[in-house]
GROMACS .gro file of N, CA and C in nm:
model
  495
    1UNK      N    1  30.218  16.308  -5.513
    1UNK     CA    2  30.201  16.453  -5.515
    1UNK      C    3  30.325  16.520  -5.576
    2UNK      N    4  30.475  16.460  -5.577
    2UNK     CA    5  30.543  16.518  -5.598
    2UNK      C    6  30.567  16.547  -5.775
    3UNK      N    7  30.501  16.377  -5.815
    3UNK     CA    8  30.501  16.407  -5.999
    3UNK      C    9  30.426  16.510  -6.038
    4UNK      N   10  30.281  16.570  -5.920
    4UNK     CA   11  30.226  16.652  -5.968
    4UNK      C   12  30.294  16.788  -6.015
    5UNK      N   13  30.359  16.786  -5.877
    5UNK     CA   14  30.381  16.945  -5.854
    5UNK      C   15  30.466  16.935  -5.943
    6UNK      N   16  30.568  16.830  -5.986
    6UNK     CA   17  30.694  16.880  -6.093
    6UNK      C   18  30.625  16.896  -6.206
    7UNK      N   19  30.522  16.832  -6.227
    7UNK     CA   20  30.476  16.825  -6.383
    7UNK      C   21  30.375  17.009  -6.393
    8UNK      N   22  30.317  17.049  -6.280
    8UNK     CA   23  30.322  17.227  -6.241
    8UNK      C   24  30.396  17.296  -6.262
    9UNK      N   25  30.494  17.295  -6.201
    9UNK     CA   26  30.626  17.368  -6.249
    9UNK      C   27  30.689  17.335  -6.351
   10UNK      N   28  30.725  17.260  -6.420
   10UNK     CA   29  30.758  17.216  -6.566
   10UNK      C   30  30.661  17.315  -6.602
   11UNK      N   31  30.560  17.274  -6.659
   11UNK     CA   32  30.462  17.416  -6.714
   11UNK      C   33  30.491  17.566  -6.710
   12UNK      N   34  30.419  17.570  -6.529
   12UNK     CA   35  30.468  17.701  -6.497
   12UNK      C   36  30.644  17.759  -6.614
   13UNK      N   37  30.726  17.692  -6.560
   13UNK     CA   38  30.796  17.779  -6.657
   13UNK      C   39  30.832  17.747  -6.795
   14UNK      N   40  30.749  17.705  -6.863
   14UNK     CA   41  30.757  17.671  -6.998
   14UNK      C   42  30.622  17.819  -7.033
   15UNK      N   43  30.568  17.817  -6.950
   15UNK     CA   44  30.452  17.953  -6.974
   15UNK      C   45  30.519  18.025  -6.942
   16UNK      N   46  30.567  18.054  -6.865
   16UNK     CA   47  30.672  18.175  -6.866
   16UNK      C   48  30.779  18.229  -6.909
   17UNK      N   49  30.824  18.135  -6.996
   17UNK     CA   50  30.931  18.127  -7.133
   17UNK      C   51  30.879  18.195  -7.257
   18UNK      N   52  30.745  18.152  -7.258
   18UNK     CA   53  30.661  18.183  -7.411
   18UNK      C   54  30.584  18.303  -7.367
   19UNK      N   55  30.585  18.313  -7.218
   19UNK     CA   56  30.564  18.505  -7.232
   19UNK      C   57  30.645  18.606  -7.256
   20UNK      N   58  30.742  18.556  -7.186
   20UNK     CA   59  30.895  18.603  -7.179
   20UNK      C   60  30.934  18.647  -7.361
   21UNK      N   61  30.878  18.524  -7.446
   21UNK     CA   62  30.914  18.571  -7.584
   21UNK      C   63  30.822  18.635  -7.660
   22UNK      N   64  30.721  18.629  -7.610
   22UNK     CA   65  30.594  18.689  -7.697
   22UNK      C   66  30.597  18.837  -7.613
   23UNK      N   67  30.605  18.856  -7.506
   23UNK     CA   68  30.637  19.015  -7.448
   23UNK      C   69  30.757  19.073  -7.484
   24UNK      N   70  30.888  18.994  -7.507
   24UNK     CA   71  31.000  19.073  -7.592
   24UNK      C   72  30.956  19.084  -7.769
   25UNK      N   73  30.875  18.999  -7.805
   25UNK     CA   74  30.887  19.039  -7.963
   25UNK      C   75  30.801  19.173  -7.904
   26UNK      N   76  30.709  19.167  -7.841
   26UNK     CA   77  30.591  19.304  -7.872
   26UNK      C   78  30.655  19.411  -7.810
   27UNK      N   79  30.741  19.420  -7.717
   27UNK     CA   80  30.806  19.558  -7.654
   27UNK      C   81  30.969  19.597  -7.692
   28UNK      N   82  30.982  19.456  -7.772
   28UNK     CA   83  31.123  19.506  -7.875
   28UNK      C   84  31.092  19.443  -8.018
   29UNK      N   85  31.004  19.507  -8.095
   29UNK     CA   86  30.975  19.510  -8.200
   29UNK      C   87  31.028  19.451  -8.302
   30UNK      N   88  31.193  19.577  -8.313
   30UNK     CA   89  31.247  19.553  -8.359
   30UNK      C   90  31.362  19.519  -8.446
   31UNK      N   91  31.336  19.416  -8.261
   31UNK     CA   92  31.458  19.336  -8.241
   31UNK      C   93  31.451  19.192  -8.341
   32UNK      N   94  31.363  19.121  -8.346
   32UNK     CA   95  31.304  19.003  -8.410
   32UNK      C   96  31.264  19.071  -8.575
   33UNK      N   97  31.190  19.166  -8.587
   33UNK     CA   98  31.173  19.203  -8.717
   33UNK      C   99  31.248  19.205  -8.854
   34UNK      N  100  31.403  19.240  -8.815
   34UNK     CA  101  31.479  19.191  -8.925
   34UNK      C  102  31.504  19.021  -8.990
   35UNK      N  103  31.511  18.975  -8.876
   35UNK     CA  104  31.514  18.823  -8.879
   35UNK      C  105  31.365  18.769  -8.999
   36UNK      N  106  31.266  18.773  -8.964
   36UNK     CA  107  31.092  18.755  -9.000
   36UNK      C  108  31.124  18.824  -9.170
   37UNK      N  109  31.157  18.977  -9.187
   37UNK     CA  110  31.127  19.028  -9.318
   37UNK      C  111  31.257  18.969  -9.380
   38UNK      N  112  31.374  18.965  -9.319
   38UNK     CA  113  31.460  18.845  -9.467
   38UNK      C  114  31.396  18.720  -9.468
   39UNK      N  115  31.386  18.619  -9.343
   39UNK     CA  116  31.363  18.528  -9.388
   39UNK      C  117  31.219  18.523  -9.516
   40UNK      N  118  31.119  18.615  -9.506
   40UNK     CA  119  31.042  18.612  -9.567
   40UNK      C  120  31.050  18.661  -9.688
   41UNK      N  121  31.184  18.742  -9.740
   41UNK     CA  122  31.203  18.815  -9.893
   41UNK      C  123  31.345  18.716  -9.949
   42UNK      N  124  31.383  18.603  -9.873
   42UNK     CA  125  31.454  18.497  -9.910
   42UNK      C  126  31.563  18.582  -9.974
   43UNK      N  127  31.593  18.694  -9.911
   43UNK     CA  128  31.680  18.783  -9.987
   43UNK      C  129  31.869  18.711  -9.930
   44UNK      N  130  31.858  18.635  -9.869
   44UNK     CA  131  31.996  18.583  -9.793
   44UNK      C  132  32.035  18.413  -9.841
   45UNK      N  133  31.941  18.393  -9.899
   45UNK     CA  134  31.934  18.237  -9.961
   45UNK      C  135  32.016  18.206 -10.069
   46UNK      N  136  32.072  18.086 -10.090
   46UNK     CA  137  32.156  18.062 -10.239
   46UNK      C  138  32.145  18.135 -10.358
   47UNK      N  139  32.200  18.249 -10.431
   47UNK     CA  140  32.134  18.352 -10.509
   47UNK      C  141  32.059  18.231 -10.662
   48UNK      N  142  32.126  18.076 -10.672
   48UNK     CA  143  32.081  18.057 -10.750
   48UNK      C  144  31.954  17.935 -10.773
   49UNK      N  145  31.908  17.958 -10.630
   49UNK     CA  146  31.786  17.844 -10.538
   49UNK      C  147  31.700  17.896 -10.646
   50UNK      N  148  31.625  17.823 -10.708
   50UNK     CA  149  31.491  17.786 -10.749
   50UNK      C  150  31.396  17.828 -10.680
   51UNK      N  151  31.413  17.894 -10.580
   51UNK     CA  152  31.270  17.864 -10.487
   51UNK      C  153  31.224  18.050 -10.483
   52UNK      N  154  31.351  18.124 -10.500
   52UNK     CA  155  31.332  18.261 -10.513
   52UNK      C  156  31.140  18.308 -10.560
   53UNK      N  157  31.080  18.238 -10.612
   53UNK     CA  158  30.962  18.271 -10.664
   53UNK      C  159  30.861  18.328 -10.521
   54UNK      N  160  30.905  18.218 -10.444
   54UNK     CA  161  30.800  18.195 -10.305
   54UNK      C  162  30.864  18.307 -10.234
   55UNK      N  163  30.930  18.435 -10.260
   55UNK     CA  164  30.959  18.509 -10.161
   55UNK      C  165  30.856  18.634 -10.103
   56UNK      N  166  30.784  18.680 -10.010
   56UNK     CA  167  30.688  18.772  -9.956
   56UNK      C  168  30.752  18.887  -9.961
   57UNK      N  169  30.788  18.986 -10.022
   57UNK     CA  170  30.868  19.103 -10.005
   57UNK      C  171  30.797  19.211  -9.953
   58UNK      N  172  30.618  19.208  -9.972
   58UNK     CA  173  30.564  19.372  -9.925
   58UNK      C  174  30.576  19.349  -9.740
   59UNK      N  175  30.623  19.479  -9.711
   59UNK     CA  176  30.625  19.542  -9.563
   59UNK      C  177  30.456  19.515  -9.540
   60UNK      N  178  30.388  19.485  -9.577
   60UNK     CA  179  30.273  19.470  -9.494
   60UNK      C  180  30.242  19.323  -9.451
   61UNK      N  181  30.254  19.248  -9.581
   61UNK     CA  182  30.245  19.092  -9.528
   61UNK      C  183  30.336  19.064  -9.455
   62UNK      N  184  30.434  19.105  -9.460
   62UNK     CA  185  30.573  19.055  -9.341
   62UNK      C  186  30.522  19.139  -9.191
   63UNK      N  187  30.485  19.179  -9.193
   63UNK     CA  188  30.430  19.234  -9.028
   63UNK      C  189  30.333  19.184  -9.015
   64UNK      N  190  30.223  19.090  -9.103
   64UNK     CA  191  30.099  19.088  -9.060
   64UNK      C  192  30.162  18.890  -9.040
   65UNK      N  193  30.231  18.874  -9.108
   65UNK     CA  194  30.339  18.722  -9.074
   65UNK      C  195  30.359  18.771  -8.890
   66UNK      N  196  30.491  18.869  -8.874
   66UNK     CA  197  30.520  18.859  -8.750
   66UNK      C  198  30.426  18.866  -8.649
   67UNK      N  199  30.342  18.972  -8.678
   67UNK     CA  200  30.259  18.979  -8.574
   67UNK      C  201  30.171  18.841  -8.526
   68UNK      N  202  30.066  18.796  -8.660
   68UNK     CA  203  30.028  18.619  -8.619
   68UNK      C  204  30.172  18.540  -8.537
   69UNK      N  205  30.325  18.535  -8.599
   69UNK     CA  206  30.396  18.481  -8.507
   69UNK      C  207  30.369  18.516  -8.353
   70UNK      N  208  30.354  18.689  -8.311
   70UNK     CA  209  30.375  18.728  -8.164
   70UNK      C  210  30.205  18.657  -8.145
   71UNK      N  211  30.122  18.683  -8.181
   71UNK     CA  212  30.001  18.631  -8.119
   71UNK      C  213  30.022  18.537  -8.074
   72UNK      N  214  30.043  18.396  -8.157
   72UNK     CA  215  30.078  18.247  -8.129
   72UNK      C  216  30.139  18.223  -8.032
   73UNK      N  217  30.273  18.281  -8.018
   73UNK     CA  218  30.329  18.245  -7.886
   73UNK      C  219  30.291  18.334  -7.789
   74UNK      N  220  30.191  18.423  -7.799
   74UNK     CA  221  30.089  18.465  -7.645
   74UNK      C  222  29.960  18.363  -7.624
   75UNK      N  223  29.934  18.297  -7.716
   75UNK     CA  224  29.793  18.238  -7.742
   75UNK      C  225  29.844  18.092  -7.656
   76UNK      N  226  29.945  18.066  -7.730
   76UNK     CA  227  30.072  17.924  -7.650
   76UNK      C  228  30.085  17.968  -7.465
   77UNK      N  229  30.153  18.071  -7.464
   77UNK     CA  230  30.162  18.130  -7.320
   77UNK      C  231  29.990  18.146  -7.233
   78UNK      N  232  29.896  18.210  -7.245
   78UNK     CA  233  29.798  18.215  -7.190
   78UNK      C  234  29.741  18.087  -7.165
   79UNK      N  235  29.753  17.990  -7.313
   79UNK     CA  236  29.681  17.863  -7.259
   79UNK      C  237  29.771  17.772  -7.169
   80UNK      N  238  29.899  17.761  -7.174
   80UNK     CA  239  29.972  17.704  -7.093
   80UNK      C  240  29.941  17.771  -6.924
   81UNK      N  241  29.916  17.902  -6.925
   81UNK     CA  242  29.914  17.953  -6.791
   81UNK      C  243  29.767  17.903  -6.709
   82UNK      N  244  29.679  17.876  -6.806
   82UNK     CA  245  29.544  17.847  -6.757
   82UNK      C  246  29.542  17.683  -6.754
   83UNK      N  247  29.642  17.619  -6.819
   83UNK     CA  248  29.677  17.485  -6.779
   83UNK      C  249  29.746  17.439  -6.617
   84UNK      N  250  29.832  17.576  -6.571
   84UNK     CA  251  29.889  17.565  -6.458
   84UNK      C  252  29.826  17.593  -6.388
   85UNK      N  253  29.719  17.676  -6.376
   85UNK     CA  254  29.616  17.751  -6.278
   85UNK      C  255  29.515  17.626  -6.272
   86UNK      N  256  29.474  17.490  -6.375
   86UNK     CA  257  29.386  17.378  -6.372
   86UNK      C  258  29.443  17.297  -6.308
   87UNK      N  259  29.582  17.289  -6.329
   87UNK     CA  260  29.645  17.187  -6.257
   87UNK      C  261  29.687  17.196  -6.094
   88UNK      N  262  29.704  17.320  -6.085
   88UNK     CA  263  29.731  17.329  -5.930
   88UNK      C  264  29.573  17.352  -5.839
   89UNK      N  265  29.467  17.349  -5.917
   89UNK     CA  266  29.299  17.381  -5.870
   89UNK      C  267  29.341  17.230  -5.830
   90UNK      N  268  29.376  17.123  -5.931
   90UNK     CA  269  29.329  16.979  -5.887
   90UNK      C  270  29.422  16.915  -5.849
   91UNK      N  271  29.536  16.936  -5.812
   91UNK     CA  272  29.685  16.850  -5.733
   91UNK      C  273  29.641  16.807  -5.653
   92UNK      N  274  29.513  16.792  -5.576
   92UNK     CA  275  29.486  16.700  -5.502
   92UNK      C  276  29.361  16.621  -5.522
   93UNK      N  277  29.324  16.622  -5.632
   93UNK     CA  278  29.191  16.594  -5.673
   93UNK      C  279  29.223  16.405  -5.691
   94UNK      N  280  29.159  16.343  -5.775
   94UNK     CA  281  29.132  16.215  -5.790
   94UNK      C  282  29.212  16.222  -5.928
   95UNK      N  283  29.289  16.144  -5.976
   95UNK     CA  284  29.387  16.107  -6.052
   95UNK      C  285  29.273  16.135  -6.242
   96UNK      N  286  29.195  16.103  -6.211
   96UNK     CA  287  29.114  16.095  -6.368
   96UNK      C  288  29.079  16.261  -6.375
   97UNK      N  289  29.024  16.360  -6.241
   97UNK     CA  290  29.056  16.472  -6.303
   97UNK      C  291  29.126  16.537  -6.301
   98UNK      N  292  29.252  16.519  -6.208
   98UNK     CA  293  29.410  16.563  -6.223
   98UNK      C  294  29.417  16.577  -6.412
   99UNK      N  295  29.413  16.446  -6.437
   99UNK     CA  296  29.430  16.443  -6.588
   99UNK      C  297  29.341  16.482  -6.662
  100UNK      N  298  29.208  16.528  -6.647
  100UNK     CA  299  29.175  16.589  -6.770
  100UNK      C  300  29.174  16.731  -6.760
  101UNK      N  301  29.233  16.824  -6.627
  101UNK     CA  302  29.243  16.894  -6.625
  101UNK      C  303  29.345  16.932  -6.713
  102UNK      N  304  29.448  16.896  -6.792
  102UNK     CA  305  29.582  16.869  -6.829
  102UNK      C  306  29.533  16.947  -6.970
  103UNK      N  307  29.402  16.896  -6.995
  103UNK     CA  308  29.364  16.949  -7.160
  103UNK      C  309  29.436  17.111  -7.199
  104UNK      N  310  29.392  17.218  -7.122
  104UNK     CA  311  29.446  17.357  -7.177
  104UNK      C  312  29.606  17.343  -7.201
  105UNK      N  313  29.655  17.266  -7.115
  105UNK     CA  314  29.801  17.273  -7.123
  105UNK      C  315  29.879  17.184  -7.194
  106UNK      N  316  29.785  17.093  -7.253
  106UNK     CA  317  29.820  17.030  -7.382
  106UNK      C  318  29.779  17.115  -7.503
  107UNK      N  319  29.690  17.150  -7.495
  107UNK     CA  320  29.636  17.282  -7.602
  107UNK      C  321  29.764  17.341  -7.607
  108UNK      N  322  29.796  17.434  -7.544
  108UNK     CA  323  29.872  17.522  -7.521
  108UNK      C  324  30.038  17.465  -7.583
  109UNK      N  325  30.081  17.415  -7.526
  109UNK     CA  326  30.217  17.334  -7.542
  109UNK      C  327  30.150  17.269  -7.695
  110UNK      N  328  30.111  17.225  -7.740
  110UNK     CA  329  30.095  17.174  -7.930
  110UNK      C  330  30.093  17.317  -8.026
  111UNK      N  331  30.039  17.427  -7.964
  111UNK     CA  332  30.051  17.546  -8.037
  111UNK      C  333  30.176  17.601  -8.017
  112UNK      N  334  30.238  17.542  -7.898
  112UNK     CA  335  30.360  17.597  -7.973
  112UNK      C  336  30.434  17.506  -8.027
  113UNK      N  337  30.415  17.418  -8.023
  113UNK     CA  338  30.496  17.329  -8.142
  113UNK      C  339  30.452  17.369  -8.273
  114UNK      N  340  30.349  17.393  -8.267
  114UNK     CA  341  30.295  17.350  -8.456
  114UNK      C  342  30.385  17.514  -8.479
  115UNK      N  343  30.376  17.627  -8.379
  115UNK     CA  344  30.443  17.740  -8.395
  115UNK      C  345  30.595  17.714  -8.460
  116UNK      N  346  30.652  17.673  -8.409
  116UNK     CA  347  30.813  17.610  -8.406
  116UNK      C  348  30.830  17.530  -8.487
  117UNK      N  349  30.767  17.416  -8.515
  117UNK     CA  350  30.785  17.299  -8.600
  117UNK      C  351  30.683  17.336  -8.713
  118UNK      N  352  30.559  17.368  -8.733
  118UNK     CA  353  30.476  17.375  -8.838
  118UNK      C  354  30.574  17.567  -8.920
  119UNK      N  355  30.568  17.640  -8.812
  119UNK     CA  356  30.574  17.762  -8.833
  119UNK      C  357  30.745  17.763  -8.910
  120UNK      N  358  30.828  17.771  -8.821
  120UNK     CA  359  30.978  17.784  -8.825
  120UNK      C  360  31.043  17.710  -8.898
  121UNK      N  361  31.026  17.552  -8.884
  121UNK     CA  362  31.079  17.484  -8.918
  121UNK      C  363  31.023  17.432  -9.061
  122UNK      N  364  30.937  17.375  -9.070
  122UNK     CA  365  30.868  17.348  -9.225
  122UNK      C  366  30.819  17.448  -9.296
  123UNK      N  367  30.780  17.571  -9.244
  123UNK     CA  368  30.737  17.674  -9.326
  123UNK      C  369  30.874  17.777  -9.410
  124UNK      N  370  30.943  17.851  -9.279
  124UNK     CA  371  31.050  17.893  -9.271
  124UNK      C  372  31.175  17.825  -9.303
  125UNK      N  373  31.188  17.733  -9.259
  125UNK     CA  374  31.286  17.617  -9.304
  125UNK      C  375  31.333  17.595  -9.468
  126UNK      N  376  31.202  17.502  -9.476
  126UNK     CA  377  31.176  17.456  -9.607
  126UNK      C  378  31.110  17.574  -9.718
  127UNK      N  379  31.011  17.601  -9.653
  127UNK     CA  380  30.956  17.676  -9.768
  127UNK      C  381  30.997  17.772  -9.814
  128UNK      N  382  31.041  17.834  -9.741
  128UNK     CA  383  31.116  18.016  -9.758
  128UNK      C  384  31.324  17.952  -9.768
  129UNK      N  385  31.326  17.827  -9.740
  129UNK     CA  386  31.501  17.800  -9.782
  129UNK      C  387  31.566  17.894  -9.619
  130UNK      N  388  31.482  17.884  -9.522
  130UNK     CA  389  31.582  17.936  -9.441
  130UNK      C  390  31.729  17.872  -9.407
  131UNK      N  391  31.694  17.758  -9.442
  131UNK     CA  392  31.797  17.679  -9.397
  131UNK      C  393  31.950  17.716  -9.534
  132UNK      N  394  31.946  17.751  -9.623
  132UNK     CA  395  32.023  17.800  -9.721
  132UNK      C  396  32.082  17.956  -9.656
  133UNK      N  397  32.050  17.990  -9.547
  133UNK     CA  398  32.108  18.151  -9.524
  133UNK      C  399  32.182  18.130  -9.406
  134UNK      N  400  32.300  18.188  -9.399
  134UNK     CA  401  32.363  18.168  -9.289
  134UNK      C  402  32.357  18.233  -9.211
  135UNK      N  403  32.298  18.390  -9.207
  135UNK     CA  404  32.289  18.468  -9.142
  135UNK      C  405  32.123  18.463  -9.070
  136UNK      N  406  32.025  18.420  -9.128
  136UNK     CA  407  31.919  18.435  -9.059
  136UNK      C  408  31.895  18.295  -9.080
  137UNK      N  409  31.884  18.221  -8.991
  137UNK     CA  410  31.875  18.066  -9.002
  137UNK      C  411  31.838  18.051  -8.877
  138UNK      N  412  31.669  18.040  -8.797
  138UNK     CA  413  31.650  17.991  -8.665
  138UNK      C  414  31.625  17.857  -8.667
  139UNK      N  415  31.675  17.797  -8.767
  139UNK     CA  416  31.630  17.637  -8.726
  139UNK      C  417  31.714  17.547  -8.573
  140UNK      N  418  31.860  17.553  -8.561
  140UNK     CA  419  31.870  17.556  -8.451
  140UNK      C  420  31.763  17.556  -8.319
  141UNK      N  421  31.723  17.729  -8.306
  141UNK     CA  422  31.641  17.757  -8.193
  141UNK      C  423  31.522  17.692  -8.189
  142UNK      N  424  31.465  17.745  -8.331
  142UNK     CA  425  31.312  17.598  -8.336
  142UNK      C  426  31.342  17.468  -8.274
  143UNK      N  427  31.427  17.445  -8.304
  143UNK     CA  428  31.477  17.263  -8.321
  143UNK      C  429  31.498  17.272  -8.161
  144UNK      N  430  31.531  17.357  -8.057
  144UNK     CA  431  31.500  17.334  -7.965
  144UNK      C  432  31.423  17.350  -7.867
  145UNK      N  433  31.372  17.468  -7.967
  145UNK     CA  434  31.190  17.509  -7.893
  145UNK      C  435  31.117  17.397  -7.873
  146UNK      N  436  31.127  17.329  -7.994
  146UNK     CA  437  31.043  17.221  -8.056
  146UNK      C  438  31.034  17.072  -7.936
  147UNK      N  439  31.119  17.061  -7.927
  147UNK     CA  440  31.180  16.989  -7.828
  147UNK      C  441  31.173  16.940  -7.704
  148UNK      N  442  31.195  17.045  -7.642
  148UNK     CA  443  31.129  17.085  -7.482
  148UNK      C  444  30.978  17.124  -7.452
  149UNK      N  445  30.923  17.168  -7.565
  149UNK     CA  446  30.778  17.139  -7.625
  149UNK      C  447  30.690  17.041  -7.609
  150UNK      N  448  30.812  16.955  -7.657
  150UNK     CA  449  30.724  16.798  -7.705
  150UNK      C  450  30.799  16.730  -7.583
  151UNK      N  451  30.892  16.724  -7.497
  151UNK     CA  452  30.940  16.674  -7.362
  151UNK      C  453  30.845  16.696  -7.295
  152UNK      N  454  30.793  16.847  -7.284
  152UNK     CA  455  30.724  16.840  -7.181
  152UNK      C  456  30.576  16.798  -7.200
  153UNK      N  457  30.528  16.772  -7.355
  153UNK     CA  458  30.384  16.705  -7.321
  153UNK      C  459  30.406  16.548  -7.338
  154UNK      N  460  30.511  16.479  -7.348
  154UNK     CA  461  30.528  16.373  -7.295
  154UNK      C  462  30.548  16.341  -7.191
  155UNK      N  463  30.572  16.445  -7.092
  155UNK     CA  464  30.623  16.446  -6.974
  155UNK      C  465  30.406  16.407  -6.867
  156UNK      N  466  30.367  16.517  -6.940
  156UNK     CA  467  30.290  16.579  -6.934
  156UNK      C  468  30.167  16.519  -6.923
  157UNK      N  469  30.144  16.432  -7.063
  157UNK     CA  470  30.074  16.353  -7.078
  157UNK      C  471  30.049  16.186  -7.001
  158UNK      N  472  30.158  16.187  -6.939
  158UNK     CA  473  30.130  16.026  -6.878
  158UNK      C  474  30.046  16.056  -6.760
  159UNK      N  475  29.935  15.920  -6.761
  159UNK     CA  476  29.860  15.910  -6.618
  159UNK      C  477  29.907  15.920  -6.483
  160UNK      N  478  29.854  16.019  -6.380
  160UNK     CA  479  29.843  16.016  -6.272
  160UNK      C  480  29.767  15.883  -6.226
  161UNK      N  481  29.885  15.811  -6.103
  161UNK     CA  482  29.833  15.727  -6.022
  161UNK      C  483  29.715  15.839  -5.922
  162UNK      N  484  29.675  15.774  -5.885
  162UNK     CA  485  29.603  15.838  -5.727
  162UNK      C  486  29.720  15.879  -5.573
  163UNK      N  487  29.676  15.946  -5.511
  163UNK     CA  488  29.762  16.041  -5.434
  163UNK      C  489  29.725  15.955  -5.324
  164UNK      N  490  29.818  15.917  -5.249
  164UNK     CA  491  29.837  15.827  -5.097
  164UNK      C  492  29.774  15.904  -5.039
  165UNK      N  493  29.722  15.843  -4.960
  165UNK     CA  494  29.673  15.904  -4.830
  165UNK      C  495  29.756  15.925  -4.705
   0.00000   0.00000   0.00000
């Protein structure tokens, strides 16, 4: 019972991390917004990178970028929260549906990876040269979003024995 409950709480506040960030991008706007429209007008990148072509400069696609970012990590947060609300329904259930209750919160936890790692890191990273700007460069933070992400659905993912009696 006790791997259960840790592997609950692990969740629990990994959902509450990714609300925590998806309710500060949406009620501090913009605070995150400068970050999103350079990285996306590659205006901070090596002035003589090759890649300048791929830069998004209109104010509309760059908000309609951030905003899909704030969705994602609410879409990440809700399904993780309905993963914790499955998992604590069955903490005492029989070990096979302990675990397939696990599905939303594997859902959940891969969206935000692909967020972080598909989004930040290979998109932002690579594609937009974030990694060439010194001033707006979240690869760092991805790289540890990413991380504790993927800890916790390894964590996450291993079989429940059955619960002693």
């Amino acid at each position: 019972m006790v791997v259960r409950l840790s592997r609950i709480l692990l969740l629990a506040a990994i959902a509450l991390w990714l609300s925590l960030v998806a309710f500060g991008n949406l009620t501090d706007y913009a605070s995150n917004w400068p970050f999103v429209q350079h990285v996306l007008a590659m205006d901070t990148i090596f002035p003589n990178a090759g890649i300048h072509y791929r830069a998004i400069t209109s104010p509309l696609l760059q908000h309609l970028a951030y905003g899909l970012i704030i969705a994602t990590e609410a879409l990440a947060a809700v399904l993780c929260w309905l993963g914790v609300w499955r998992l604590w329904r069955t903490r005492t259930a029989p070990a096979a549906l302990f675990h397939r209750a696990k599905r939303m919160s594997v859902l959940g936890l891969t969206i935000g990876v692909m967020l972080w790692l598909g989004g930040f890191i290979t998109v932002g990273g690579e594609w937009f040269g974030m990694w060439m700007s010194t001033q707006w460069n979240g690869l760092e933070s991805a790289f540890r979003f990413v991380m504790v992400l993927l800890v916790a659905l390894v964590y996450l993912g291993q079989r429940d024995g059955e619960l002693d009696e």
